[in-house]
Amino acid sequence: MSKLVMIGNVPLGGGNPIVIQSMTTTKTSKVDETVAQIEALIHEGCEMVRVAILDEEDARAIGEIKRRVRIPVIADIQYDHRLAILSIKNGIDKVRINPGNIGSKEKIKELVRAAKDYGVPIRVGANTGSLKYRDRYPERWIALAESALEEVRILEELEFTDIVISAKSSDVMETIKANEYIHERVDYPIHLGVTEAGIYETSIVKSSIAIGHLILKGIGDTLRVSIAGDPVKEVRVARKMLIALGKRKGVEVIACPGCSRAEIDVEKLATFVENAIGNLKIDLKVAVMGCVVNGIGEGKDADIGVAGVRDGAVIFKGGRIIERVRLEDLNKRLKELIMELKEAKT
Ligand code: SF4
């Protein structure tokens, strides 16, 4: 089991649930925009958020952002230890910085002193895009893992152990091997992710394989699914991944692929259900099936299901039809029934 590290009031590691995180795309000092984006991420299930700190304005904005959002905020800083210290003094909950990039030993000590004084953990790590020790090792994934571990050693020498570690490659196998290697050597919480994972479908495939494999092996304490574009998508995918892995409660919408027997637009209705209730934190399985021929039988394990018929749709539970609905009333009625189920379950 990994060591417990507190990120604000959220426990990371120590056998606690895997934490979903994401990163804002707004200029951090534009506080209203940043807070609005964080709220949208929280709505989808984000439990920790990283913001980029590019200058003093960003670092000073942390105080107000922290006052307005209820999840831990992490400062992402490249090179400049003064920005890290300023972020710490403004109430940040964790800093993402590599001490090896800061420069002099004195600067590293200054940062570590501030982190200790304020009880702020540091995430260190390596990405294949910015590998420092590629030439030292025969394989890139070992260089990736060792680069991350090198950053850990710098902090440990200064008796700082409030550490989270990450090793990310855009290659699935490299990500898997590097994280397994790290997991065998240190017990700090591991932040999982595939870096530069690409646009939607590509990232989902790569992230699901790499992160899913590691989580099934008991590796990983927090994750970020990196997807180009709106970070809300990252959080949705991360939640679905954890639900599919049995690590989270959540709504699962199963839907048939549709075929020439389909009497309703399966994709449209399943999308409606996802958007209406996809972020509820209860175990609920909803089936959306194109027809009654196979739909009711195949969807009988669901808490509630809908199947198309010639003149509308039927709603079923446990393989039995409970109601017939006209298509124009279907969305509204289905949502009502799901909400009744939700009330009964909470
Ligand atoms: Fe086709 Fe009906 Fe099966 Fe959907 S449930 S794939 S519509 S047979």
Short mmCIF file of C-alpha atoms and ligand atoms in Angstrom, two decimals:
data_model
loop_
_atom_site.label_atom_id
_atom_site.label_comp_id
_atom_site.label_asym_id
_atom_site.label_seq_id
_atom_site.Cartn_x
_atom_site.Cartn_y
_atom_site.Cartn_z
CA MET A 1 0.00 0.00 0.00
CA SER A 2 1.28 3.48 -0.79
CA LYS A 3 2.08 6.05 1.85
CA LEU A 4 -0.73 8.43 2.83
CA VAL A 5 -0.25 12.01 1.66
CA MET A 6 -2.90 14.64 2.37
CA ILE A 7 -3.69 17.05 -0.44
CA GLY A 8 -5.65 19.69 1.44
CA ASN A 9 -8.41 17.62 3.02
CA VAL A 10 -8.26 14.83 0.42
CA PRO A 11 -6.27 11.72 1.34
CA LEU A 12 -4.07 10.30 -1.38
CA GLY A 13 -2.69 6.79 -1.03
CA GLY A 14 -2.89 4.77 2.16
CA GLY A 15 -5.61 2.57 0.68
CA ASN A 16 -7.98 5.48 0.05
CA PRO A 17 -10.11 5.66 -3.12
CA ILE A 18 -8.34 6.70 -6.31
CA VAL A 19 -8.76 10.44 -6.78
CA ILE A 20 -9.87 11.98 -10.08
CA GLN A 21 -8.06 15.11 -11.13
CA SER A 22 -7.87 17.41 -14.08
CA MET A 23 -6.27 20.68 -15.12
CA THR A 24 -7.77 24.02 -16.05
CA THR A 25 -7.11 25.65 -19.41
CA THR A 26 -7.94 29.21 -18.36
CA LYS A 27 -5.35 31.83 -17.44
CA THR A 28 -5.23 31.21 -13.69
CA SER A 29 -5.24 34.91 -12.75
CA LYS A 30 -8.58 35.33 -14.55
CA VAL A 31 -10.22 34.14 -11.39
CA ASP A 32 -13.87 34.18 -12.51
CA GLU A 33 -13.09 32.10 -15.60
CA THR A 34 -10.86 29.73 -13.66
CA VAL A 35 -13.42 29.23 -10.90
CA ALA A 36 -16.20 28.67 -13.46
CA GLN A 37 -14.13 25.99 -15.16
CA ILE A 38 -13.28 24.34 -11.84
CA GLU A 39 -16.99 24.31 -10.93
CA ALA A 40 -17.79 22.62 -14.26
CA LEU A 41 -15.11 20.01 -13.52
CA ILE A 42 -16.44 19.44 -10.00
CA HIS A 43 -19.94 18.94 -11.43
CA GLU A 44 -18.59 16.04 -13.48
CA GLY A 45 -16.76 14.49 -10.53
CA CYS A 46 -13.35 16.16 -10.40
CA GLU A 47 -11.86 15.90 -6.91
CA MET A 48 -8.61 17.83 -7.29
CA VAL A 49 -7.61 20.42 -9.84
CA ARG A 50 -4.30 21.64 -11.17
CA VAL A 51 -3.78 25.19 -12.36
CA ALA A 52 -0.77 26.47 -14.29
CA ILE A 53 1.21 29.18 -12.53
CA LEU A 54 3.01 31.21 -15.15
CA ASP A 55 3.64 34.44 -13.24
CA GLU A 56 3.14 36.22 -9.92
CA GLU A 57 -0.40 37.25 -10.84
CA ASP A 58 -1.35 33.60 -11.17
CA ALA A 59 0.30 32.72 -7.86
CA ARG A 60 -1.49 35.56 -6.07
CA ALA A 61 -4.84 34.51 -7.56
CA ILE A 62 -4.64 31.22 -5.68
CA GLY A 63 -5.94 32.77 -2.45
CA GLU A 64 -9.20 33.87 -4.05
CA ILE A 65 -9.60 30.69 -6.10
CA LYS A 66 -9.15 28.66 -2.91
CA ARG A 67 -11.80 30.70 -1.13
CA ARG A 68 -14.28 30.00 -3.91
CA VAL A 69 -13.81 26.31 -4.69
CA ARG A 70 -14.14 23.32 -2.40
CA ILE A 71 -11.60 20.90 -3.86
CA PRO A 72 -7.82 20.96 -3.41
CA VAL A 73 -5.94 23.14 -5.87
CA ILE A 74 -2.53 22.17 -7.20
CA ALA A 75 0.01 24.60 -8.65
CA ASP A 76 1.79 23.48 -11.80
CA ILE A 77 5.14 25.25 -11.98
CA GLN A 78 8.07 24.93 -14.33
CA TYR A 79 11.50 25.93 -13.04
CA ASP A 80 10.73 29.04 -10.95
CA HIS A 81 10.96 28.16 -7.27
CA ARG A 82 9.85 31.68 -6.29
CA LEU A 83 6.47 31.09 -7.94
CA ALA A 84 6.21 27.78 -6.08
CA ILE A 85 6.93 29.48 -2.75
CA LEU A 86 4.48 32.29 -3.52
CA SER A 87 1.82 29.71 -4.39
CA ILE A 88 2.48 27.89 -1.13
CA LYS A 89 2.14 31.13 0.83
CA ASN A 90 -1.14 31.84 -0.95
CA GLY A 91 -2.67 28.58 0.21
CA ILE A 92 -2.01 26.05 -2.55
CA ASP A 93 -2.63 22.41 -1.54
CA LYS A 94 0.11 20.76 -3.60
CA VAL A 95 2.88 21.86 -5.91
CA ARG A 96 3.87 20.12 -9.13
CA ILE A 97 7.51 20.97 -9.72
CA ASN A 98 10.72 19.08 -10.30
CA PRO A 99 13.43 20.16 -7.87
CA GLY A 100 15.99 19.06 -10.45
CA ASN A 101 14.79 21.88 -12.71
CA ILE A 102 15.06 24.64 -10.14
CA GLY A 103 18.80 25.21 -10.33
CA SER A 104 20.94 25.72 -7.22
CA LYS A 105 20.79 23.59 -4.09
CA GLU A 106 19.97 26.74 -2.13
CA LYS A 107 16.82 27.35 -4.20
CA ILE A 108 15.69 23.77 -3.71
CA LYS A 109 16.23 24.09 0.04
CA GLU A 110 14.21 27.29 0.11
CA LEU A 111 11.29 25.59 -1.65
CA VAL A 112 11.44 22.53 0.59
CA ARG A 113 11.53 24.75 3.68
CA ALA A 114 8.35 26.54 2.55
CA ALA A 115 6.62 23.25 1.68
CA LYS A 116 7.50 21.86 5.11
CA ASP A 117 6.43 25.01 6.96
CA TYR A 118 3.04 25.03 5.24
CA GLY A 119 2.58 21.25 5.08
CA VAL A 120 2.31 21.25 1.29
CA PRO A 121 3.18 18.08 -0.65
CA ILE A 122 5.17 18.15 -3.87
CA ARG A 123 4.54 16.06 -6.96
CA VAL A 124 7.66 15.22 -8.86
CA GLY A 125 7.90 13.20 -12.00
CA ALA A 126 8.98 12.78 -15.55
CA ASN A 127 7.39 12.84 -18.98
CA THR A 128 8.96 11.35 -22.08
CA GLY A 129 8.67 14.77 -23.69
CA SER A 130 11.20 16.25 -21.27
CA LEU A 131 13.44 13.34 -20.33
CA LYS A 132 16.70 14.32 -18.73
CA TYR A 133 18.56 11.06 -18.40
CA ARG A 134 17.73 9.29 -21.65
CA ASP A 135 21.38 8.50 -22.45
CA ARG A 136 22.09 6.79 -19.15
CA TYR A 137 19.67 3.91 -19.65
CA PRO A 138 19.21 1.27 -22.36
CA GLU A 139 15.42 1.68 -22.55
CA ARG A 140 13.39 4.86 -22.59
CA TRP A 141 10.89 3.62 -20.01
CA ILE A 142 13.69 2.96 -17.49
CA ALA A 143 15.04 6.46 -18.14
CA LEU A 144 11.53 7.77 -17.54
CA ALA A 145 11.14 5.96 -14.23
CA GLU A 146 14.67 6.75 -13.08
CA SER A 147 14.26 10.41 -13.98
CA ALA A 148 11.21 10.56 -11.72
CA LEU A 149 13.02 8.67 -8.94
CA GLU A 150 15.97 11.04 -9.23
CA GLU A 151 13.64 13.90 -8.34
CA VAL A 152 12.40 11.91 -5.35
CA ARG A 153 15.97 11.40 -4.13
CA ILE A 154 16.66 15.14 -4.23
CA LEU A 155 13.73 15.72 -1.88
CA GLU A 156 14.56 12.76 0.35
CA GLU A 157 18.10 14.09 0.85
CA LEU A 158 16.48 17.16 2.37
CA GLU A 159 14.30 14.91 4.54
CA PHE A 160 11.17 15.81 2.62
CA THR A 161 8.88 12.85 2.08
CA ASP A 162 5.48 14.43 1.43
CA ILE A 163 5.83 13.30 -2.15
CA VAL A 164 3.60 12.20 -4.99
CA ILE A 165 5.30 10.73 -8.06
CA SER A 166 4.40 10.40 -11.72
CA ALA A 167 5.94 8.92 -14.84
CA LYS A 168 4.07 9.57 -18.04
CA SER A 169 4.77 8.60 -21.60
CA SER A 170 2.61 9.05 -24.67
CA ASP A 171 3.35 5.37 -25.26
CA VAL A 172 1.10 2.91 -23.43
CA MET A 173 3.70 0.22 -22.75
CA GLU A 174 6.31 2.72 -21.57
CA THR A 175 3.79 4.23 -19.15
CA ILE A 176 2.91 0.79 -17.79
CA LYS A 177 6.50 -0.41 -17.40
CA ALA A 178 7.77 2.83 -15.87
CA ASN A 179 4.99 2.89 -13.26
CA GLU A 180 5.48 -0.77 -12.38
CA TYR A 181 9.20 -0.07 -11.94
CA ILE A 182 8.50 2.88 -9.65
CA HIS A 183 5.88 0.94 -7.68
CA GLU A 184 8.47 -1.75 -6.92
CA ARG A 185 10.93 0.79 -5.56
CA VAL A 186 9.10 3.47 -3.59
CA ASP A 187 5.83 3.68 -1.70
CA TYR A 188 4.83 7.26 -2.47
CA PRO A 189 1.37 7.76 -3.98
CA ILE A 190 1.48 7.48 -7.76
CA HIS A 191 -0.26 9.89 -10.09
CA LEU A 192 -1.27 8.00 -13.23
CA GLY A 193 -1.64 9.32 -16.73
CA VAL A 194 -0.64 9.02 -20.33
CA THR A 195 0.94 12.24 -21.50
CA GLU A 196 0.05 13.93 -24.78
CA ALA A 197 -2.54 11.21 -25.13
CA GLY A 198 -4.20 12.92 -28.07
CA ILE A 199 -7.73 13.78 -29.02
CA TYR A 200 -10.80 12.10 -27.59
CA GLU A 201 -10.92 8.55 -28.98
CA THR A 202 -7.15 8.12 -29.09
CA SER A 203 -6.76 9.25 -25.51
CA ILE A 204 -9.60 7.06 -24.27
CA VAL A 205 -8.04 3.98 -25.83
CA LYS A 206 -4.50 4.71 -24.63
CA SER A 207 -5.53 5.91 -21.17
CA SER A 208 -7.93 3.01 -20.60
CA ILE A 209 -5.30 0.44 -21.45
CA ALA A 210 -2.42 2.03 -19.53
CA ILE A 211 -4.29 3.35 -16.49
CA GLY A 212 -6.71 0.41 -16.41
CA HIS A 213 -3.87 -2.12 -16.46
CA LEU A 214 -2.01 -0.34 -13.66
CA ILE A 215 -5.09 0.08 -11.47
CA LEU A 216 -5.97 -3.59 -11.87
CA LYS A 217 -2.47 -4.38 -10.61
CA GLY A 218 -3.09 -2.18 -7.57
CA ILE A 219 -0.90 0.68 -8.80
CA GLY A 220 -2.03 4.29 -8.72
CA ASP A 221 -3.65 6.66 -6.25
CA THR A 222 -4.81 9.49 -8.48
CA LEU A 223 -5.30 9.86 -12.20
CA ARG A 224 -5.59 12.40 -14.91
CA VAL A 225 -6.90 11.37 -18.29
CA SER A 226 -5.22 13.81 -20.63
CA ILE A 227 -7.45 14.75 -23.57
CA ALA A 228 -6.87 17.63 -25.97
CA GLY A 229 -9.62 20.22 -25.51
CA ASP A 230 -12.23 20.84 -22.83
CA PRO A 231 -11.04 19.24 -19.55
CA VAL A 232 -14.63 18.33 -18.61
CA LYS A 233 -14.22 15.39 -21.01
CA GLU A 234 -11.19 14.21 -19.04
CA VAL A 235 -13.21 13.97 -15.85
CA ARG A 236 -16.11 12.16 -17.51
CA VAL A 237 -13.75 9.58 -18.97
CA ALA A 238 -11.86 9.19 -15.68
CA ARG A 239 -15.13 8.51 -13.84
CA LYS A 240 -16.28 5.99 -16.39
CA MET A 241 -12.92 4.29 -16.20
CA LEU A 242 -13.10 3.95 -12.42
CA ILE A 243 -16.72 2.75 -12.56
CA ALA A 244 -15.79 0.14 -15.18
CA LEU A 245 -12.91 -0.99 -12.97
CA GLY A 246 -15.27 -1.36 -10.02
CA LYS A 247 -13.48 1.39 -8.10
CA ARG A 248 -16.37 3.82 -8.00
CA LYS A 249 -20.09 3.98 -7.61
CA GLY A 250 -21.76 5.51 -10.59
CA VAL A 251 -24.32 5.40 -13.30
CA GLU A 252 -23.72 2.92 -16.07
CA VAL A 253 -25.76 3.42 -19.21
CA ILE A 254 -25.71 0.30 -21.32
CA ALA A 255 -27.03 0.59 -24.85
CA CYS A 256 -27.38 -1.85 -27.70
CA PRO A 257 -25.59 -0.93 -30.92
CA GLY A 258 -28.89 -0.78 -32.78
CA CYS A 259 -29.76 -2.72 -35.92
CA SER A 260 -32.56 -2.79 -38.46
CA ARG A 261 -34.99 -3.92 -35.71
CA ALA A 262 -34.47 -0.69 -33.73
CA GLU A 263 -37.65 1.31 -33.21
CA ILE A 264 -35.96 4.24 -31.43
CA ASP A 265 -32.80 6.28 -31.94
CA VAL A 266 -30.65 4.40 -29.42
CA GLU A 267 -27.68 6.75 -29.56
CA LYS A 268 -29.83 9.84 -29.10
CA LEU A 269 -31.74 8.41 -26.13
CA ALA A 270 -28.62 6.96 -24.47
CA THR A 271 -26.90 10.33 -24.86
CA PHE A 272 -29.90 12.03 -23.24
CA VAL A 273 -29.74 9.62 -20.30
CA GLU A 274 -25.96 10.07 -19.95
CA ASN A 275 -26.28 13.85 -19.94
CA ALA A 276 -29.25 13.83 -17.57
CA ILE A 277 -27.90 11.50 -14.91
CA GLY A 278 -24.36 10.44 -15.87
CA ASN A 279 -22.71 12.31 -13.00
CA LEU A 280 -24.87 10.88 -10.16
CA LYS A 281 -22.74 9.10 -7.58
CA ILE A 282 -24.99 6.08 -7.10
CA ASP A 283 -24.79 2.57 -8.45
CA LEU A 284 -27.41 2.52 -11.15
CA LYS A 285 -27.56 0.63 -14.41
CA VAL A 286 -29.83 1.96 -17.13
CA ALA A 287 -30.41 0.02 -20.35
CA VAL A 288 -31.33 1.71 -23.62
CA MET A 289 -32.33 -0.89 -26.20
CA GLY A 290 -33.58 -0.43 -29.73
CA CYS A 291 -36.34 -3.05 -29.68
CA VAL A 292 -38.20 -5.45 -27.43
CA VAL A 293 -37.18 -8.54 -29.42
CA ASN A 294 -33.82 -8.84 -27.71
CA GLY A 295 -33.73 -5.65 -25.70
CA ILE A 296 -35.74 -6.62 -22.65
CA GLY A 297 -33.94 -9.91 -22.11
CA GLU A 298 -30.51 -8.45 -22.67
CA GLY A 299 -31.24 -5.48 -20.48
CA LYS A 300 -32.82 -7.41 -17.61
CA ASP A 301 -29.87 -6.89 -15.25
CA ALA A 302 -30.35 -3.14 -15.43
CA ASP A 303 -32.18 -1.28 -12.66
CA ILE A 304 -34.36 0.22 -15.33
CA GLY A 305 -34.47 -0.03 -19.08
CA VAL A 306 -36.20 1.31 -22.13
CA ALA A 307 -36.83 -0.45 -25.41
CA GLY A 308 -38.34 0.83 -28.63
CA VAL A 309 -41.67 -0.44 -29.97
CA ARG A 310 -43.47 0.52 -33.19
CA ASP A 311 -45.59 3.27 -31.68
CA GLY A 312 -43.30 4.46 -28.88
CA ALA A 313 -41.29 2.76 -26.17
CA VAL A 314 -41.68 0.52 -23.18
CA ILE A 315 -39.98 0.92 -19.85
CA PHE A 316 -38.95 -2.27 -18.10
CA LYS A 317 -37.49 -3.46 -14.82
CA GLY A 318 -36.03 -6.90 -14.17
CA GLY A 319 -37.05 -8.08 -17.62
CA ARG A 320 -40.73 -7.05 -17.16
CA ILE A 321 -42.50 -4.21 -18.90
CA ILE A 322 -43.87 -1.74 -16.38
CA GLU A 323 -45.05 1.06 -18.60
CA ARG A 324 -45.74 2.07 -22.20
CA VAL A 325 -44.74 5.59 -23.18
CA ARG A 326 -45.24 7.75 -26.25
CA LEU A 327 -41.97 8.86 -27.83
CA GLU A 328 -42.68 12.52 -27.15
CA ASP A 329 -43.05 11.77 -23.42
CA LEU A 330 -40.19 9.30 -23.20
CA ASN A 331 -37.28 11.52 -22.07
CA LYS A 332 -39.33 13.21 -19.37
CA ARG A 333 -40.89 10.01 -18.03
CA LEU A 334 -37.65 8.06 -18.07
CA LYS A 335 -35.88 10.79 -16.14
CA GLU A 336 -38.72 10.87 -13.58
CA LEU A 337 -38.52 7.12 -13.03
CA ILE A 338 -34.72 7.21 -12.76
CA MET A 339 -34.93 10.00 -10.18
CA GLU A 340 -37.44 7.91 -8.20
CA LEU A 341 -34.94 5.05 -8.26
CA LYS A 342 -32.20 7.42 -7.17
CA GLU A 343 -34.30 8.59 -4.20
CA ALA A 344 -34.93 4.97 -3.23
CA LYS A 345 -31.21 4.20 -3.38
CA THR A 346 -29.95 7.17 -1.36
FE1 SF4 B 1 -31.07 -4.75 -32.67
FE2 SF4 B 1 -32.95 -4.93 -30.79
FE3 SF4 B 1 -30.52 -6.02 -30.38
FE4 SF4 B 1 -30.80 -3.38 -30.37
S1 SF4 B 1 -31.74 -4.80 -28.91
S2 SF4 B 1 -29.23 -4.53 -31.45
S3 SF4 B 1 -32.36 -3.09 -31.93
S4 SF4 B 1 -32.03 -6.63 -31.88
#
